[in-house]
Amino acid sequence: MEFSEYFLRISRHETATEVTDSSVRSDRVRLQLTRLAGEEAQQQGEERGEEQGAERTLEAGLVVECMGSEANVEVARAAGLEVHPELGGIVVNAEMQARTDVFAAGDVACYFEPALGRRRALRHDHAVASGRLAGTNMAGDAPRAYTHQPMFWSDVGPDIGIEAIGIVDAQLPTVSVFCEDAVSEGVSDIKLQAATAAEEAGAEEGAGVSLQVVGGAGSGEGAGADERQYERGVVFYVREERVVGVLLWNLYNRMHVARQVLKQGHFEDLLEAAKLFSLHEAE
């Protein structure tokens, strides 16, 4: 049960998002993309929820709910530490220091980095790396700045593997580049849908949604140009003409390249930047 229009929103380009939903459904997972009314009852070991605007009851033996995470900063406020008014979390400098001899790390830390600005990273990789640095700086004589760019990953069923780094926000303008030789039947005419997305982006100033399909060995064969499904590619998230996030779609062992792209930030042609990821090589 997802309180959203889609199971996993990759970008404002709906086609890639629809592919994710289709993949999940093909694994015999029923997606109920709606919002439940607040009324829930437990009867005879069953959880029930009434759908808003519809007379329908969903029954389940077990309900697992993901609530997200919110920083508990009451102790920090009581101690006089600065708490970010928008991002939440304890404000720290690049050394993970909130005040002299006071450090914060992990999800609760709101830190600054030159490339992406002040942010919070709710990621396991960040918790490990920032915690290690905070401990080192507490024990050492010469504090070091936090330069690690944390990543996260997710497997969506057996067919889609995602690795991402930086600011991955579906509301940001995106440029998606997918390899044409990694295709299968499933979604009709992604080139046409890419053109449609570009037209919609042009109609809304600053929308900046773009998708490109690059040819390769076997391009145009097999399923045909009118029946293609994304299987391997990269999505760039852009803010103020700078790449601030990179999402790898079924591309593995390339996180070091993503970190280099994020470090450079500015590219005249993101199609050229996509070539750095060797899209035609599965591994």
CSV table of C-alpha atoms in Angstrom, one decimal:
chain,number,residue,atom,x,y,z
A,1,MET,CA,0.0,0.0,0.0
A,2,GLU,CA,1.7,3.2,-1.2
A,3,PHE,CA,0.2,6.6,-0.6
A,4,SER,CA,1.3,7.8,-4.0
A,5,GLU,CA,0.4,7.7,-7.6
A,6,TYR,CA,3.3,5.3,-8.3
A,7,PHE,CA,5.2,2.6,-6.4
A,8,LEU,CA,8.6,4.2,-7.0
A,9,ARG,CA,8.8,7.7,-8.5
A,10,ILE,CA,12.1,8.0,-10.3
A,11,SER,CA,11.5,11.3,-12.1
A,12,ARG,CA,8.7,13.4,-13.5
A,13,HIS,CA,9.0,11.2,-16.7
A,14,GLU,CA,6.3,8.7,-16.2
A,15,THR,CA,7.5,6.0,-18.5
A,16,ALA,CA,10.4,4.8,-16.4
A,17,THR,CA,8.2,5.0,-13.3
A,18,GLU,CA,5.6,2.8,-15.0
A,19,VAL,CA,8.3,0.3,-15.9
A,20,THR,CA,9.0,-0.1,-12.2
A,21,ASP,CA,5.4,-0.6,-11.4
A,22,SER,CA,5.0,-3.1,-14.2
A,23,SER,CA,8.0,-5.1,-13.0
A,24,VAL,CA,6.6,-5.3,-9.4
A,25,ARG,CA,3.2,-6.4,-10.7
A,26,SER,CA,4.9,-9.1,-12.9
A,27,ASP,CA,6.2,-10.6,-9.6
A,28,ARG,CA,2.6,-11.2,-8.6
A,29,VAL,CA,2.6,-8.2,-6.2
A,30,ARG,CA,-0.7,-6.3,-6.1
A,31,LEU,CA,-0.1,-2.6,-5.9
A,32,GLN,CA,-2.7,-0.6,-4.1
A,33,LEU,CA,-1.7,3.0,-4.9
A,34,THR,CA,-4.1,5.0,-2.9
A,35,ARG,CA,-4.6,6.7,0.4
A,36,LEU,CA,-6.6,5.0,3.2
A,37,ALA,CA,-9.0,6.8,5.4
A,38,GLY,CA,-7.9,7.0,9.1
A,39,GLU,CA,-10.3,4.3,10.2
A,40,GLU,CA,-8.6,1.0,10.9
A,41,ALA,CA,-9.9,-1.9,12.9
A,42,GLN,CA,-8.4,-5.2,14.1
A,43,GLN,CA,-10.9,-8.0,14.1
A,44,GLN,CA,-10.1,-11.6,14.6
A,45,GLY,CA,-6.4,-11.0,13.9
A,46,GLU,CA,-7.1,-9.0,10.7
A,47,GLU,CA,-6.2,-5.4,9.9
A,48,ARG,CA,-8.9,-3.5,7.9
A,49,GLY,CA,-8.7,-0.2,6.2
A,50,GLU,CA,-11.5,1.7,4.5
A,51,GLU,CA,-10.5,3.3,1.2
A,52,GLN,CA,-11.3,7.0,0.8
A,53,GLY,CA,-14.2,7.6,-1.5
A,54,ALA,CA,-14.9,3.9,-2.0
A,55,GLU,CA,-16.7,1.1,-0.1
A,56,ARG,CA,-13.9,-1.3,0.0
A,57,THR,CA,-12.1,-3.3,2.7
A,58,LEU,CA,-8.6,-4.6,2.4
A,59,GLU,CA,-7.9,-7.6,4.7
A,60,ALA,CA,-4.5,-8.8,5.7
A,61,GLY,CA,-3.0,-11.1,8.3
A,62,LEU,CA,-0.1,-8.8,8.9
A,63,VAL,CA,0.5,-5.1,8.1
A,64,VAL,CA,4.0,-3.7,8.0
A,65,GLU,CA,4.1,0.1,7.9
A,66,CYS,CA,7.0,2.3,6.9
A,67,MET,CA,6.7,5.6,8.8
A,68,GLY,CA,10.0,7.2,7.6
A,69,SER,CA,12.3,8.8,10.1
A,70,GLU,CA,12.3,12.1,11.9
A,71,ALA,CA,15.2,13.4,13.9
A,72,ASN,CA,14.7,13.5,17.7
A,73,VAL,CA,16.3,16.9,18.5
A,74,GLU,CA,14.7,17.7,21.8
A,75,VAL,CA,17.8,17.0,23.7
A,76,ALA,CA,19.8,19.1,21.2
A,77,ARG,CA,17.4,22.0,21.6
A,78,ALA,CA,17.5,21.7,25.4
A,79,ALA,CA,21.3,21.8,25.2
A,80,GLY,CA,21.2,25.0,23.1
A,81,LEU,CA,22.4,23.3,19.9
A,82,GLU,CA,21.3,24.7,16.5
A,83,VAL,CA,18.6,22.7,14.8
A,84,HIS,CA,17.9,23.4,11.1
A,85,PRO,CA,14.4,24.9,10.7
A,86,GLU,CA,13.7,23.2,7.4
A,87,LEU,CA,15.8,20.1,7.1
A,88,GLY,CA,15.6,19.2,10.7
A,89,GLY,CA,18.6,17.6,12.5
A,90,ILE,CA,21.5,19.1,14.3
A,91,VAL,CA,23.5,21.7,12.4
A,92,VAL,CA,27.1,20.6,12.2
A,93,ASN,CA,30.2,21.9,10.2
A,94,ALA,CA,32.2,19.9,7.7
A,95,GLU,CA,34.0,18.1,10.6
A,96,MET,CA,30.6,16.9,12.0
A,97,GLN,CA,31.0,19.3,14.9
A,98,ALA,CA,28.0,21.0,16.4
A,99,ARG,CA,30.0,22.9,19.0
A,100,THR,CA,33.3,22.6,20.6
A,101,ASP,CA,33.7,19.0,21.8
A,102,VAL,CA,30.2,18.2,20.6
A,103,PHE,CA,29.7,16.0,17.5
A,104,ALA,CA,26.7,14.6,15.6
A,105,ALA,CA,26.7,12.1,12.8
A,106,GLY,CA,24.4,9.9,10.8
A,107,ASP,CA,20.7,10.7,10.0
A,108,VAL,CA,20.5,13.4,12.7
A,109,ALA,CA,23.4,15.5,11.4
A,110,CYS,CA,22.6,18.4,9.0
A,111,TYR,CA,25.9,19.1,7.4
A,112,PHE,CA,27.3,21.3,4.7
A,113,GLU,CA,29.2,20.2,1.6
A,114,PRO,CA,30.5,22.6,-1.1
A,115,ALA,CA,29.0,20.8,-4.1
A,116,LEU,CA,25.4,20.2,-2.9
A,117,GLY,CA,25.0,22.6,0.0
A,118,ARG,CA,23.6,21.9,3.4
A,119,ARG,CA,21.7,18.6,3.6
A,120,ARG,CA,20.8,15.5,5.6
A,121,ALA,CA,21.5,12.1,4.2
A,122,LEU,CA,19.3,9.4,5.6
A,123,ARG,CA,21.5,6.5,4.4
A,124,HIS,CA,23.3,3.6,6.0
A,125,ASP,CA,26.5,4.4,4.0
A,126,HIS,CA,26.4,8.0,5.4
A,127,ALA,CA,25.8,6.8,9.0
A,128,VAL,CA,28.9,4.5,8.8
A,129,ALA,CA,31.2,7.1,7.1
A,130,SER,CA,30.1,10.2,9.1
A,131,GLY,CA,30.2,8.3,12.4
A,132,ARG,CA,33.7,7.0,11.7
A,133,LEU,CA,34.8,10.5,10.8
A,134,ALA,CA,33.2,12.1,13.9
A,135,GLY,CA,34.9,9.5,16.1
A,136,THR,CA,38.2,10.2,14.5
A,137,ASN,CA,37.9,13.9,14.8
A,138,MET,CA,36.9,13.6,18.5
A,139,ALA,CA,40.1,11.5,19.2
A,140,GLY,CA,42.5,13.3,16.8
A,141,ASP,CA,44.4,16.5,16.9
A,142,ALA,CA,43.8,17.7,13.3
A,143,PRO,CA,40.1,17.4,12.4
A,144,ARG,CA,39.3,16.3,8.9
A,145,ALA,CA,36.4,17.5,6.7
A,146,TYR,CA,33.6,15.1,5.6
A,147,THR,CA,34.1,14.6,1.9
A,148,HIS,CA,32.4,11.2,1.4
A,149,GLN,CA,29.5,11.1,-1.0
A,150,PRO,CA,27.1,8.5,0.5
A,151,MET,CA,25.2,6.2,-1.8
A,152,PHE,CA,22.1,4.0,-1.4
A,153,TRP,CA,20.8,1.0,-3.3
A,154,SER,CA,17.6,-1.0,-3.8
A,155,ASP,CA,16.5,-4.1,-5.6
A,156,VAL,CA,13.0,-3.8,-7.0
A,157,GLY,CA,12.2,-7.5,-7.6
A,158,PRO,CA,14.6,-9.7,-9.6
A,159,ASP,CA,14.8,-7.5,-12.7
A,160,ILE,CA,15.6,-4.0,-11.4
A,161,GLY,CA,18.6,-2.9,-9.4
A,162,ILE,CA,19.1,0.7,-8.4
A,163,GLU,CA,22.2,2.4,-7.0
A,164,ALA,CA,22.1,6.2,-6.4
A,165,ILE,CA,24.2,9.0,-5.1
A,166,GLY,CA,23.7,12.7,-4.3
A,167,ILE,CA,20.3,14.4,-4.3
A,168,VAL,CA,17.8,12.0,-5.9
A,169,ASP,CA,14.6,14.0,-6.0
A,170,ALA,CA,11.8,13.2,-8.5
A,171,GLN,CA,10.8,16.8,-8.4
A,172,LEU,CA,14.1,18.0,-9.9
A,173,PRO,CA,14.7,18.3,-13.6
A,174,THR,CA,16.2,15.0,-14.9
A,175,VAL,CA,18.0,13.8,-18.0
A,176,SER,CA,17.7,10.0,-18.5
A,177,VAL,CA,19.9,8.1,-20.9
A,178,PHE,CA,19.1,4.4,-21.6
A,179,CYS,CA,20.9,1.9,-23.8
A,180,GLU,CA,18.9,0.8,-26.8
A,181,ASP,CA,20.6,-2.6,-27.0
A,182,ALA,CA,19.2,-3.5,-23.6
A,183,VAL,CA,15.6,-3.9,-24.6
A,184,SER,CA,12.7,-6.3,-24.2
A,185,GLU,CA,9.0,-6.3,-24.9
A,186,GLY,CA,6.9,-4.4,-22.4
A,187,VAL,CA,6.5,-0.6,-22.9
A,188,SER,CA,5.4,0.7,-26.3
A,189,ASP,CA,7.5,3.2,-28.2
A,190,ILE,CA,9.6,4.9,-25.6
A,191,LYS,CA,11.0,7.2,-28.2
A,192,LEU,CA,7.5,8.6,-28.8
A,193,GLN,CA,7.0,8.9,-25.1
A,194,ALA,CA,10.3,10.6,-24.6
A,195,ALA,CA,9.2,13.2,-27.3
A,196,THR,CA,5.9,13.6,-25.5
A,197,ALA,CA,7.7,14.2,-22.2
A,198,ALA,CA,9.9,16.8,-23.9
A,199,GLU,CA,6.8,18.6,-25.3
A,200,GLU,CA,5.3,18.6,-21.8
A,201,ALA,CA,8.5,19.9,-20.4
A,202,GLY,CA,8.5,22.7,-22.9
A,203,ALA,CA,5.0,23.6,-22.0
A,204,GLU,CA,5.9,24.1,-18.4
A,205,GLU,CA,8.8,26.5,-18.0
A,206,GLY,CA,11.7,24.9,-16.1
A,207,ALA,CA,10.2,21.4,-16.1
A,208,GLY,CA,13.4,20.0,-17.7
A,209,VAL,CA,12.4,16.4,-18.3
A,210,SER,CA,14.4,14.6,-20.9
A,211,LEU,CA,14.9,11.1,-22.0
A,212,GLN,CA,17.3,9.8,-24.6
A,213,VAL,CA,17.9,6.3,-26.1
A,214,VAL,CA,21.4,5.7,-27.4
A,215,GLY,CA,22.0,3.0,-30.0
A,216,GLY,CA,24.3,0.1,-29.7
A,217,ALA,CA,25.0,-3.4,-31.0
A,218,GLY,CA,21.7,-4.9,-31.9
A,219,SER,CA,19.9,-1.6,-31.9
A,220,GLY,CA,16.6,-1.8,-33.7
A,221,GLU,CA,16.5,-5.5,-33.7
A,222,GLY,CA,14.5,-8.0,-31.6
A,223,ALA,CA,11.5,-6.5,-30.0
A,224,GLY,CA,11.4,-3.6,-32.4
A,225,ALA,CA,11.5,0.1,-32.0
A,226,ASP,CA,7.8,0.2,-30.9
A,227,GLU,CA,8.1,-2.2,-28.0
A,228,ARG,CA,11.0,-1.4,-25.7
A,229,GLN,CA,11.4,-1.5,-22.0
A,230,TYR,CA,14.2,0.2,-20.1
A,231,GLU,CA,16.7,-2.3,-18.8
A,232,ARG,CA,20.0,-0.4,-18.4
A,233,GLY,CA,20.6,3.3,-18.1
A,234,VAL,CA,21.5,6.4,-16.0
A,235,VAL,CA,19.4,9.2,-14.7
A,236,PHE,CA,21.0,12.6,-13.9
A,237,TYR,CA,19.3,15.0,-11.5
A,238,VAL,CA,20.0,18.6,-12.2
A,239,ARG,CA,19.7,21.8,-10.1
A,240,GLU,CA,20.9,25.2,-11.4
A,241,GLU,CA,22.6,23.6,-14.4
A,242,ARG,CA,24.6,21.3,-12.1
A,243,VAL,CA,24.4,17.5,-11.7
A,244,VAL,CA,23.4,17.0,-8.1
A,245,GLY,CA,22.3,13.4,-8.2
A,246,VAL,CA,22.9,10.2,-10.3
A,247,LEU,CA,20.8,7.1,-10.4
A,248,LEU,CA,22.1,3.9,-12.0
A,249,TRP,CA,19.5,1.6,-13.4
A,250,ASN,CA,20.8,-2.0,-13.6
A,251,LEU,CA,24.4,-0.6,-13.9
A,252,TYR,CA,26.7,-2.1,-11.4
A,253,ASN,CA,30.3,-1.4,-10.3
A,254,ARG,CA,30.1,2.2,-11.6
A,255,MET,CA,29.6,4.1,-8.4
A,256,HIS,CA,33.1,5.5,-8.6
A,257,VAL,CA,32.2,7.0,-12.0
A,258,ALA,CA,29.0,8.5,-10.5
A,259,ARG,CA,31.1,10.1,-7.7
A,260,GLN,CA,33.4,11.7,-10.4
A,261,VAL,CA,30.4,13.0,-12.3
A,262,LEU,CA,29.0,14.5,-9.1
A,263,LYS,CA,32.3,16.1,-8.2
A,264,GLN,CA,32.6,17.7,-11.7
A,265,GLY,CA,29.0,18.8,-11.6
A,266,HIS,CA,28.8,20.9,-14.8
A,267,PHE,CA,28.6,19.2,-18.3
A,268,GLU,CA,27.8,20.8,-21.6
A,269,ASP,CA,26.3,17.5,-22.9
A,270,LEU,CA,25.0,15.0,-20.4
A,271,LEU,CA,24.8,12.4,-23.2
A,272,GLU,CA,28.6,12.5,-23.3
A,273,ALA,CA,28.6,12.2,-19.5
A,274,ALA,CA,26.5,9.1,-19.8
A,275,LYS,CA,29.1,7.5,-22.0
A,276,LEU,CA,31.4,7.4,-19.0
A,277,PHE,CA,29.2,4.7,-17.6
A,278,SER,CA,29.7,2.3,-20.5
A,279,LEU,CA,26.0,1.7,-20.9
A,280,HIS,CA,26.5,-1.1,-23.4
A,281,GLU,CA,28.3,-3.3,-20.9
A,282,ALA,CA,26.0,-5.0,-18.4
A,283,GLU,CA,28.7,-5.5,-15.8
